[in-house]
Short mmCIF file of C-alpha atoms in Angstrom, two decimals:
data_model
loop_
_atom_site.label_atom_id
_atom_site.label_comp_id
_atom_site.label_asym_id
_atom_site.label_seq_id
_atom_site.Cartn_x
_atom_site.Cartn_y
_atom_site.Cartn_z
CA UNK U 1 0.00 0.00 0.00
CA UNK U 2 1.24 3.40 -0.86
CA UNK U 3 -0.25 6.48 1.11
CA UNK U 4 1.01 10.40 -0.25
CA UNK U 5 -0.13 12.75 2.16
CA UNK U 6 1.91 16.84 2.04
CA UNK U 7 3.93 15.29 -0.72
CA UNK U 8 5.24 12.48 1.13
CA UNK U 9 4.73 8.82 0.43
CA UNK U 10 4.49 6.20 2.97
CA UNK U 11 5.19 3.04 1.01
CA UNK U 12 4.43 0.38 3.94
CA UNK U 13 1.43 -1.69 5.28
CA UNK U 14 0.25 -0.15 8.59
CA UNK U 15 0.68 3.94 8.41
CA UNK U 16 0.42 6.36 10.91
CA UNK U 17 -1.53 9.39 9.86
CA UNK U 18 -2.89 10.38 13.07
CA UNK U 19 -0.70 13.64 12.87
CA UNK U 20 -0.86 14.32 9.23
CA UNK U 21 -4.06 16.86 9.67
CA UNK U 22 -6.74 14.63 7.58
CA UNK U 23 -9.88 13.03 8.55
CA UNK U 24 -10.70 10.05 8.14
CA UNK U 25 -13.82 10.64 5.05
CA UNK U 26 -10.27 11.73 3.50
CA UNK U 27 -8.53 8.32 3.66
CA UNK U 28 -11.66 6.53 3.03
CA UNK U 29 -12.78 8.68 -0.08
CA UNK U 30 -9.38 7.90 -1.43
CA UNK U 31 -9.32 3.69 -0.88
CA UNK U 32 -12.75 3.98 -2.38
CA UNK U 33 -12.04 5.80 -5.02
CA UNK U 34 -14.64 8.46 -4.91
CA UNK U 35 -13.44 11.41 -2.97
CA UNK U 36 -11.85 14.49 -4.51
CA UNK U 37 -9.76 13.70 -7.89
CA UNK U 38 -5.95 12.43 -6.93
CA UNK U 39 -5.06 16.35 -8.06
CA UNK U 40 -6.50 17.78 -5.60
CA UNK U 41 -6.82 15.53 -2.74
CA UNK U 42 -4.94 15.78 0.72
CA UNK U 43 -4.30 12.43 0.53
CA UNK U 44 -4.13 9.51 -2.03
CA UNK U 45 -3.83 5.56 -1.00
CA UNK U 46 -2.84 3.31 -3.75
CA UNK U 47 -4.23 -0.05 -2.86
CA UNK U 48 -6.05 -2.99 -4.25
CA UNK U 49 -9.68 -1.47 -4.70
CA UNK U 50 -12.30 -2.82 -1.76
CA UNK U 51 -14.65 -5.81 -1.86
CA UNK U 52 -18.14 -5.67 -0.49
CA UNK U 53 -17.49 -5.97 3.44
CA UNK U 54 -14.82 -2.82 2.95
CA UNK U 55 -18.33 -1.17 3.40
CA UNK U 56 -19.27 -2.68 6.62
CA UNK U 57 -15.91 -2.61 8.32
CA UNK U 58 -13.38 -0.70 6.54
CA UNK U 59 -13.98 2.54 8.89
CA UNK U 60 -13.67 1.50 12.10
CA UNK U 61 -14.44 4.38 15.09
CA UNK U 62 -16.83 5.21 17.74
CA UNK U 63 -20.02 5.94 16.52
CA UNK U 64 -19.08 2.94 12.96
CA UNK U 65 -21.85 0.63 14.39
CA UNK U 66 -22.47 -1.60 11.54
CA UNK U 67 -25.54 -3.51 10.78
CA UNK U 68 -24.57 -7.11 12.31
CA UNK U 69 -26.27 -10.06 9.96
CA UNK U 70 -25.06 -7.87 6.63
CA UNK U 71 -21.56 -7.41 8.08
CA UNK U 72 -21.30 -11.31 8.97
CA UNK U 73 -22.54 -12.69 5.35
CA UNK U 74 -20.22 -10.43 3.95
CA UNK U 75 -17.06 -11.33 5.77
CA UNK U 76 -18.33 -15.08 5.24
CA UNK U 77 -18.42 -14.06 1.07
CA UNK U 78 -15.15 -12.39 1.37
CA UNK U 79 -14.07 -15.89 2.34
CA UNK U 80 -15.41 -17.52 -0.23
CA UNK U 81 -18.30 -18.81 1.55
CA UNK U 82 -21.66 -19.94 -0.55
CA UNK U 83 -25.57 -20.23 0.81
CA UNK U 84 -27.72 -22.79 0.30
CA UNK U 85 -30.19 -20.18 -1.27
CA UNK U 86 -27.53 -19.02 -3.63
CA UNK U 87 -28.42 -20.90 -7.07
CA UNK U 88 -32.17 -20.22 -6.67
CA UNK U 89 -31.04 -16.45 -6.23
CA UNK U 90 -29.25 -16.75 -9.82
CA UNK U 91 -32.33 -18.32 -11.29
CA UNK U 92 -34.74 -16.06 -9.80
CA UNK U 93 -32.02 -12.84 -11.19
CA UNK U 94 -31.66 -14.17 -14.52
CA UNK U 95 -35.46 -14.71 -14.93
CA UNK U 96 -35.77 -11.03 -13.87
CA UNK U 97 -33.77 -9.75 -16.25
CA UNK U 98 -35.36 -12.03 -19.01
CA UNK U 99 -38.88 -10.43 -18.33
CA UNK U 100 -39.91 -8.10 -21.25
CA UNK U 101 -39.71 -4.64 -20.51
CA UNK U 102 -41.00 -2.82 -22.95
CA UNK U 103 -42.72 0.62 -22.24
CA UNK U 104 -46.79 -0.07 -22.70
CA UNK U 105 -48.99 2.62 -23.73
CA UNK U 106 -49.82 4.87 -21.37
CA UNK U 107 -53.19 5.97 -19.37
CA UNK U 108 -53.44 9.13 -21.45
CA UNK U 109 -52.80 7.61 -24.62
CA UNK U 110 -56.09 4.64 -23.80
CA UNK U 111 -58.06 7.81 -22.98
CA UNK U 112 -57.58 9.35 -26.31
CA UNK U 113 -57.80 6.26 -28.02
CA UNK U 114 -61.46 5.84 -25.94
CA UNK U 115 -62.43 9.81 -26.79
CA UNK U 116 -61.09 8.56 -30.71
CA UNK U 117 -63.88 6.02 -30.59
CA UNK U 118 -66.39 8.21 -29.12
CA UNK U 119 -66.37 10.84 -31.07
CA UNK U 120 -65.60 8.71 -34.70
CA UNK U 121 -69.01 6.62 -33.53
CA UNK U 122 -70.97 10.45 -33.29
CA UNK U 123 -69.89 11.25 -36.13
CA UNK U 124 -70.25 7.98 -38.21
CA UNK U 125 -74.37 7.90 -36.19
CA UNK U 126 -74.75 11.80 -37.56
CA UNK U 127 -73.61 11.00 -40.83
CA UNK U 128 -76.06 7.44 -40.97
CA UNK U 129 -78.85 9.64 -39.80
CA UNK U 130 -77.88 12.83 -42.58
CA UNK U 131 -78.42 9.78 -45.57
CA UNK U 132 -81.57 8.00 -44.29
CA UNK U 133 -82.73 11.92 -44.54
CA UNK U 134 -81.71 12.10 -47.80
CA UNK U 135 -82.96 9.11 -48.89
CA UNK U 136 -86.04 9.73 -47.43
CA UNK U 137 -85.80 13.07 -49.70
CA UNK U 138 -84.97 11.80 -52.65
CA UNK U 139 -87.74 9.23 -52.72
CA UNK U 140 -90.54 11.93 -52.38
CA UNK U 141 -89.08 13.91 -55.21
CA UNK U 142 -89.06 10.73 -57.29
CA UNK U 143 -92.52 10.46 -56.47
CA UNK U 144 -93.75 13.83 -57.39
CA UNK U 145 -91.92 13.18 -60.65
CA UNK U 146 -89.06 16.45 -59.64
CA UNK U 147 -85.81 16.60 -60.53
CA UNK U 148 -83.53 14.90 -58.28
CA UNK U 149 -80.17 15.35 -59.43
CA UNK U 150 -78.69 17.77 -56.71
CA UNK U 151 -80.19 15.39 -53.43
CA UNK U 152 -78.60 12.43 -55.60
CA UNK U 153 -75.39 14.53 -56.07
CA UNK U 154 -75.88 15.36 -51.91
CA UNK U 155 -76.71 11.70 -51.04
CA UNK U 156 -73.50 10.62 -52.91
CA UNK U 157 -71.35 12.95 -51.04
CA UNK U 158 -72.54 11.88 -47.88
CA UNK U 159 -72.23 8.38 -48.43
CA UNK U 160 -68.92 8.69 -49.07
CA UNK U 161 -68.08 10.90 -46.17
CA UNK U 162 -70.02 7.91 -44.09
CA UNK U 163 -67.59 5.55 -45.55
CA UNK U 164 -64.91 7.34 -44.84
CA UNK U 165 -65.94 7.89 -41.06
CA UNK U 166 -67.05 4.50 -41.13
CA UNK U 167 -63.64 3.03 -41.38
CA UNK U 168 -62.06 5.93 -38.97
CA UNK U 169 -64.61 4.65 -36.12
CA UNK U 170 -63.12 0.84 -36.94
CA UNK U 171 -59.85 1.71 -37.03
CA UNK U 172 -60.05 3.92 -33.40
CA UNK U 173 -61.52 0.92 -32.15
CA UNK U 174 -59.08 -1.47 -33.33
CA UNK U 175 -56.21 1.05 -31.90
CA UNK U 176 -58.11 0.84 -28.79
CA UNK U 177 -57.93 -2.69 -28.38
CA UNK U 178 -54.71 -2.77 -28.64
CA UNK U 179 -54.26 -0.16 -26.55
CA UNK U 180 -56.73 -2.51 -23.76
CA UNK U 181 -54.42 -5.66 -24.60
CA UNK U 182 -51.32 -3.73 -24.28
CA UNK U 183 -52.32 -2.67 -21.18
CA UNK U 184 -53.56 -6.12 -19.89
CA UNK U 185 -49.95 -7.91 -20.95
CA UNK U 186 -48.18 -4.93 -19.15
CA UNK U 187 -50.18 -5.59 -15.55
CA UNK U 188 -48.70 -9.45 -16.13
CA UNK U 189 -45.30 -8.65 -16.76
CA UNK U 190 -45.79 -6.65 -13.35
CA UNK U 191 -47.83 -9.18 -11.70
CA UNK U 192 -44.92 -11.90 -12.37
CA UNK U 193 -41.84 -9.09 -11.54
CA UNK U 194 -43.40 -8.37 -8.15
CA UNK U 195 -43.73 -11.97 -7.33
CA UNK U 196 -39.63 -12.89 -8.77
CA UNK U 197 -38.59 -9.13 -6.69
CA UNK U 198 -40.07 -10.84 -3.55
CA UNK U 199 -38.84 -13.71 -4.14
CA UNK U 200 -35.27 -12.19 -4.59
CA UNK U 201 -35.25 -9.95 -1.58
CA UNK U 202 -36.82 -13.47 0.32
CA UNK U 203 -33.82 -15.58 -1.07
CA UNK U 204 -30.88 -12.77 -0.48
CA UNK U 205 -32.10 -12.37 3.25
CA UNK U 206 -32.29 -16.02 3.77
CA UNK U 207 -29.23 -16.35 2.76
CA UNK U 208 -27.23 -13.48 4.93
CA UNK U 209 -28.95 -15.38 8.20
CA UNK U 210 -27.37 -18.60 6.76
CA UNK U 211 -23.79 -17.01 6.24
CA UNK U 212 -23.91 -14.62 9.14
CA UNK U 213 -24.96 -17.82 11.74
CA UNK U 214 -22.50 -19.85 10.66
CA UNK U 215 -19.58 -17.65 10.87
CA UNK U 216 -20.68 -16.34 14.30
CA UNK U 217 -18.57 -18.62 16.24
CA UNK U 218 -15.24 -17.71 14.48
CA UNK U 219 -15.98 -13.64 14.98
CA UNK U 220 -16.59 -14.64 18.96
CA UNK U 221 -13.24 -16.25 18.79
CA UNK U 222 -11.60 -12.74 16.94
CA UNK U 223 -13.02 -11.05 19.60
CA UNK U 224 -11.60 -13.34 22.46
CA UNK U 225 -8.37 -12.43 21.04
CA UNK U 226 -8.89 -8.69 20.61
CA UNK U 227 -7.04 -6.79 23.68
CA UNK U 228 -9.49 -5.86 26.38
CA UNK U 229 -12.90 -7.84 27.63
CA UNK U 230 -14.93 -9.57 25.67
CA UNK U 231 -18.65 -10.64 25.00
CA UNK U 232 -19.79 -13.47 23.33
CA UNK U 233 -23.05 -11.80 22.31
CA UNK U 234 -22.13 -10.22 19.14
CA UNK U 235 -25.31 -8.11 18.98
CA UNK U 236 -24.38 -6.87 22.90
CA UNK U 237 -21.05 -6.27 21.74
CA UNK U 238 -22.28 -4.21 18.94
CA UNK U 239 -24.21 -2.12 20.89
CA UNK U 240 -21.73 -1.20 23.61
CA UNK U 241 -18.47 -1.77 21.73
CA UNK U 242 -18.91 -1.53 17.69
CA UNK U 243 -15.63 -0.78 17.72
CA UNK U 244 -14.45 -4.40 18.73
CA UNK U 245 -17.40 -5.66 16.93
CA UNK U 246 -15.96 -3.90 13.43
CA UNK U 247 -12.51 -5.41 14.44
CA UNK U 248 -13.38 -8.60 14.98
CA UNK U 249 -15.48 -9.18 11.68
CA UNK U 250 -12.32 -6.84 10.12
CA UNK U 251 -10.25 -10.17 11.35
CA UNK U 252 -12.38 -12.62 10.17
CA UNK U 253 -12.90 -11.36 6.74
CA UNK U 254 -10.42 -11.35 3.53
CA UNK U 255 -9.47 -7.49 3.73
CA UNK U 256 -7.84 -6.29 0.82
CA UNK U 257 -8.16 -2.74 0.97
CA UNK U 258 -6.65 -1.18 3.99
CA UNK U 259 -8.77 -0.42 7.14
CA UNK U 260 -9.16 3.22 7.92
CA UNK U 261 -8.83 2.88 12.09
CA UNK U 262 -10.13 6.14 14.36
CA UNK U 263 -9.77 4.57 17.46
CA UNK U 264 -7.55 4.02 20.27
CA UNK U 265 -6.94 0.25 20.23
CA UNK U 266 -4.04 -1.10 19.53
CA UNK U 267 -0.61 0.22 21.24
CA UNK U 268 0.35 0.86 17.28
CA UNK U 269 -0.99 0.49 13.68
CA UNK U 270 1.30 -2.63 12.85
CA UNK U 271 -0.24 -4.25 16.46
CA UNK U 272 -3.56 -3.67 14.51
CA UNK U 273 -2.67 -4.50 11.03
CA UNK U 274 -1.28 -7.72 12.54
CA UNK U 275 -4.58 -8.68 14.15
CA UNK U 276 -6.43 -7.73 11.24
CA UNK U 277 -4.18 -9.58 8.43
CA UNK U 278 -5.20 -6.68 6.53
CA UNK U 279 -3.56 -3.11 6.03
CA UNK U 280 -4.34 -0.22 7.98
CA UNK U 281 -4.42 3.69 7.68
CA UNK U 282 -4.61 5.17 11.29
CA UNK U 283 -6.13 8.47 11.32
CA UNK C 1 -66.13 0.46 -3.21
CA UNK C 2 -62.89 1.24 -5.57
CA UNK C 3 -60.74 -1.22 -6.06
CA UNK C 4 -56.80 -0.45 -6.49
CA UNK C 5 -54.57 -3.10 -7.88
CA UNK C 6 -50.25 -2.22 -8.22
CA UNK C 7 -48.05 -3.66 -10.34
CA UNK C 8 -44.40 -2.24 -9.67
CA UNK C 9 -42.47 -2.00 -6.31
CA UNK C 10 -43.13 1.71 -6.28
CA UNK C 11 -46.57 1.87 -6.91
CA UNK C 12 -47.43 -1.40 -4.19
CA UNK C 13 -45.15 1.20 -2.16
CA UNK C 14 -46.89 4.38 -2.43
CA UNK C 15 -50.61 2.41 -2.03
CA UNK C 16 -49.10 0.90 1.58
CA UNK C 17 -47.97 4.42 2.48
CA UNK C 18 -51.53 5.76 1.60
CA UNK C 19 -53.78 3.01 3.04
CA UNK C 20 -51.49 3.67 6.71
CA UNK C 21 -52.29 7.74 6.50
CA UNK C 22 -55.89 7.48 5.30
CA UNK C 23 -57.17 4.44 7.28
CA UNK C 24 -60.85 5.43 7.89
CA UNK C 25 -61.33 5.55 3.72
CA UNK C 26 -59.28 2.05 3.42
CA UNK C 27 -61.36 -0.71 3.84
CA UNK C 28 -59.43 -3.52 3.16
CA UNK C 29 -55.82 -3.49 2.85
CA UNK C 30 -54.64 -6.58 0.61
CA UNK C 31 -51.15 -6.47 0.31
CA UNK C 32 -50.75 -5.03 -3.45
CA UNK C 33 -54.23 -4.04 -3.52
CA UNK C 34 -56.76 -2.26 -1.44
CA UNK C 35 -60.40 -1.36 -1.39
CA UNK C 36 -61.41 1.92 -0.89
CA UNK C 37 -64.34 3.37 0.19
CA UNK C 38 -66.62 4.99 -2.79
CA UNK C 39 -66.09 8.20 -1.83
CA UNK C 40 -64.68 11.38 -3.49
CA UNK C 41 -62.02 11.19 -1.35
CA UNK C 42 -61.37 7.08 -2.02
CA UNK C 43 -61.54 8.77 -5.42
CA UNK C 44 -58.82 10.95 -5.28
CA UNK C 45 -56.70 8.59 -3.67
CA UNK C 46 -57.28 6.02 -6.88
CA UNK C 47 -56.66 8.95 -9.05
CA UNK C 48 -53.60 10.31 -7.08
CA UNK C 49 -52.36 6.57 -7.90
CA UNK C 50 -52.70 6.72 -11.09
CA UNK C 51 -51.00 9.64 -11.80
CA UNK C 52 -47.91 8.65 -9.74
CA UNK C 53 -47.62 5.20 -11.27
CA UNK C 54 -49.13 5.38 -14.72
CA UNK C 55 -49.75 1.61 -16.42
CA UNK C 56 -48.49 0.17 -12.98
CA UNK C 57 -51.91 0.77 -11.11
CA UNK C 58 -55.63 -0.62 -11.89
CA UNK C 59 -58.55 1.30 -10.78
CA UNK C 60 -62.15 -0.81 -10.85
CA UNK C 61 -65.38 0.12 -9.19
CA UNK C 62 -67.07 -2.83 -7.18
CA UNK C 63 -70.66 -3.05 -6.88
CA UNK C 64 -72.74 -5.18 -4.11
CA UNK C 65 -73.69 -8.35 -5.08
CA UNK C 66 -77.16 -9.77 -5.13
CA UNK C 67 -77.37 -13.47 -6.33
CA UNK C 68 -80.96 -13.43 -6.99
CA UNK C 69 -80.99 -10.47 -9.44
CA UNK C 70 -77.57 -11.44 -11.01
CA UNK C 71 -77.13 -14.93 -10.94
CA UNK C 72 -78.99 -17.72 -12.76
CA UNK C 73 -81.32 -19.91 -10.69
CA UNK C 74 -79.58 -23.42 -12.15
CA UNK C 75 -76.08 -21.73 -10.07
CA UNK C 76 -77.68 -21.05 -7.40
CA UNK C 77 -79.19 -24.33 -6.57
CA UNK C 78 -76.35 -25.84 -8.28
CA UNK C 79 -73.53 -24.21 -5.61
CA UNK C 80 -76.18 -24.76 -2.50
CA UNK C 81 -76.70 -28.37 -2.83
CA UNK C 82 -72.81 -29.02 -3.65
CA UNK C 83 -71.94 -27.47 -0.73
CA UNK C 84 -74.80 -29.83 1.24
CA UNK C 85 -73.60 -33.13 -0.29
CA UNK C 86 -72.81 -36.09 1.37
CA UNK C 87 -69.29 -37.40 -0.41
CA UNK C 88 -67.30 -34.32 0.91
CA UNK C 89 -64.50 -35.77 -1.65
CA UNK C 90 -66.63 -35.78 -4.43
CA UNK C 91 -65.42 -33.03 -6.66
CA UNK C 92 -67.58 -30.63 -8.33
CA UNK C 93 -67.96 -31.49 -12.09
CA UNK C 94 -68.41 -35.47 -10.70
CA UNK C 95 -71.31 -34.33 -8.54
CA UNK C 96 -73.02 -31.76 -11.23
CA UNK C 97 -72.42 -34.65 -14.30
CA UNK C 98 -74.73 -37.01 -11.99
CA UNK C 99 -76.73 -34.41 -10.19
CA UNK C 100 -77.74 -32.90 -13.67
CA UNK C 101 -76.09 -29.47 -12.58
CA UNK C 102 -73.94 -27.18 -15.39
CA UNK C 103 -70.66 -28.20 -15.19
CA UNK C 104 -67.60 -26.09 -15.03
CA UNK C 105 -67.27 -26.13 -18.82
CA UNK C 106 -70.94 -24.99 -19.12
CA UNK C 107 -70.36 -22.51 -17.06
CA UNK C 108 -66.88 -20.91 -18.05
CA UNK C 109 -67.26 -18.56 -20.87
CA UNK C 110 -70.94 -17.67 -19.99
CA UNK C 111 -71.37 -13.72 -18.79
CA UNK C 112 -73.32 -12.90 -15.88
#
């Protein structure tokens, strides 16, 4: 690990920063790569870039409680460790991402499609009524022997128009169904996501209680051989002492990235980076 | 009463958020769906949905239900005696093929 702070560069694995004037959101924005660009930060870490359960335990101070089952699982994973519930969490994923997701129509769209309808099927029942009139015209002229060449010349026109309207009103409709069906395949593509989602979030959380209970007894251990008393109740321990809590998962997990330490544990940051096995920044 | 069905995370979200503030319009809570009382207000609510989520939420209207105006005699009798027969295995289309009831099949695609 290679720490630059005031143009200096510490290349070594446990470094003492705690009178270098920086905090320690400084050190941690730089092992996790998003604080302030290397330019112009007050300090840059070059280090292998953190796994998962850097998260949980990678700042360790008073007030770093960390939240116990997701902290265990993911020292467990950092070790390699698999769940039971694992392979049906794949399957579940992949069928998640194999759901069609295509954008359906939306609510304002169907109600202009319905108003479409509506008003083409006025229209079309204005236009029916306008040539039975006209029929009905045209027939008593015939029968008083007038001329009828300008109703038939009318009646033509608005037969056509009808026609015309005719196939607007069937071709709303048609849009509208579609519109309906679209609608209708969306709510089961949601129906079935909501039920794999569950599912998922069912699955991951099953399988945190798995890892985190069966690495429990080798974190009470860690803590046993932290310096100072020790509880075997890791949840007690959390509560009164997350700072030996965050150690003793620290010890238990595969740390690559160094551990950014704010508290007064160890008599020195190699006594801590030995008991972690991991390297630490002491700020 | 109005009916509200969700479809997306979000919108099963909101509908749990709104059914805990306005409980004396809610009345049933079913998970990812709720009825509402028929109210303007219940109204709203549905409509307030509906903006928020789109395609992810269904709004219906429920009416009461009255068997004798909506429902054929021949079902009526038909469900009554199944539930009063004596083979409790018996299953339903067995029982109406002897009994001389409609059968599921006769039944399926007819409206009420």
């Amino acid at each position: 690990m290679r720490v630059t702070v005031d143009g200096r560069t510490r290349c070594r694995r446990a470094v003492d920063l705690r009178d270098a004037g920086v905090t320690p959101e400084m050190v941690l924005g730089a092992v996790r790569r998003d604080g302030p660009p290397e330019s112009t930060a007050a300090v840059t870490v070059s280090c292998p870039a953190p796994g998962p359960v850097h998260d949980h335990v990678g700042h360790v101070g008073e007030g770093c409680g960390v939240d116990l089952r997701a902290a265990l699982a993911a020292a467990a994973r950092s070790r390699g460790a698999v769940a039971p519930q694992d392979e049906r969490l794949a399957a579940v994923r992949a069928d998640l991402a194999a759901l069609d997701d295509t954008t359906p129509v939306s609510q304002s769209e169907r109600a202009a499609a319905r108003q479409a309808v509506a008003s083409a099927s006025d229209r079309e029942a204005a236009l029916a009524e306008r040539v039975a009139t006209l029929r009905g015209r045209l027939q008593a002229l015939r029968e008083r022997g007038e001329d009828t060449t300008a109703v038939e010349r009318e009646r033509s026109e608005a037969l056509s128009t009808y026609a015309t309207v005719k196939s607007e009103r069937v071709a709303a409709e048609q849009r509208l169904a579609r519109c309906r069906e679209d609608a209708r395949r969306h709510r089961a593509v949601g129906r079935e996501r909501l039920r794999l989602e569950d599912a998922a979030a069912n699955l991951a959380r099953d399988a945190r209680a798995t890892l985190a209970e069966r690495i429990e007894p080798t974190v009470e251990r860690a803590l046993q051989r932290l310096p100072g008393p020790s509880d075997a109740d890791l949840r007690a321990t959390n509560e009164r002492d997350p700072v030996a809590l965050a150690l003793a998962v620290g010890r238990v997990a595969r740390l690559r990235a160094p551990v950014v330490l704010a508290a007064d544990r160890f008599p020195s940051p190699t006594a801590a980076a030995r008991y972690l096995d991991a390297p630490v920044v002491e700020v | 009463m109005l009916l509200v069905v969700t479809y997306s995370r979000a919108a099963r979200q909101t509908l749990r958020n709104v059914v805990r503030t306005y409980e004396e319009t809610t009345v049933e809570r079913l998970g990812r769906a709720a009825l509402l009382a028929e109210t303007e207000l219940g109204a709203l609510l549905a409509l307030r949905l509906r903006e928020k989520h789109d395609e992810d939420v269904l709004v219906e209207r429920t009416g009461a239900f009255n068997e004798f105006a909506d429902v054929p005699e021949t079902v009526r009798t038909a469900a009554t005696a199944y539930e009063a027969r004596e083979t409790p295995s018996l299953p339903y289309d067995a029982f109406a093929a002897d009994r001389g009831h409609p059968t599921t099949d006769d039944l399926r695609e007819r409206p009420l």
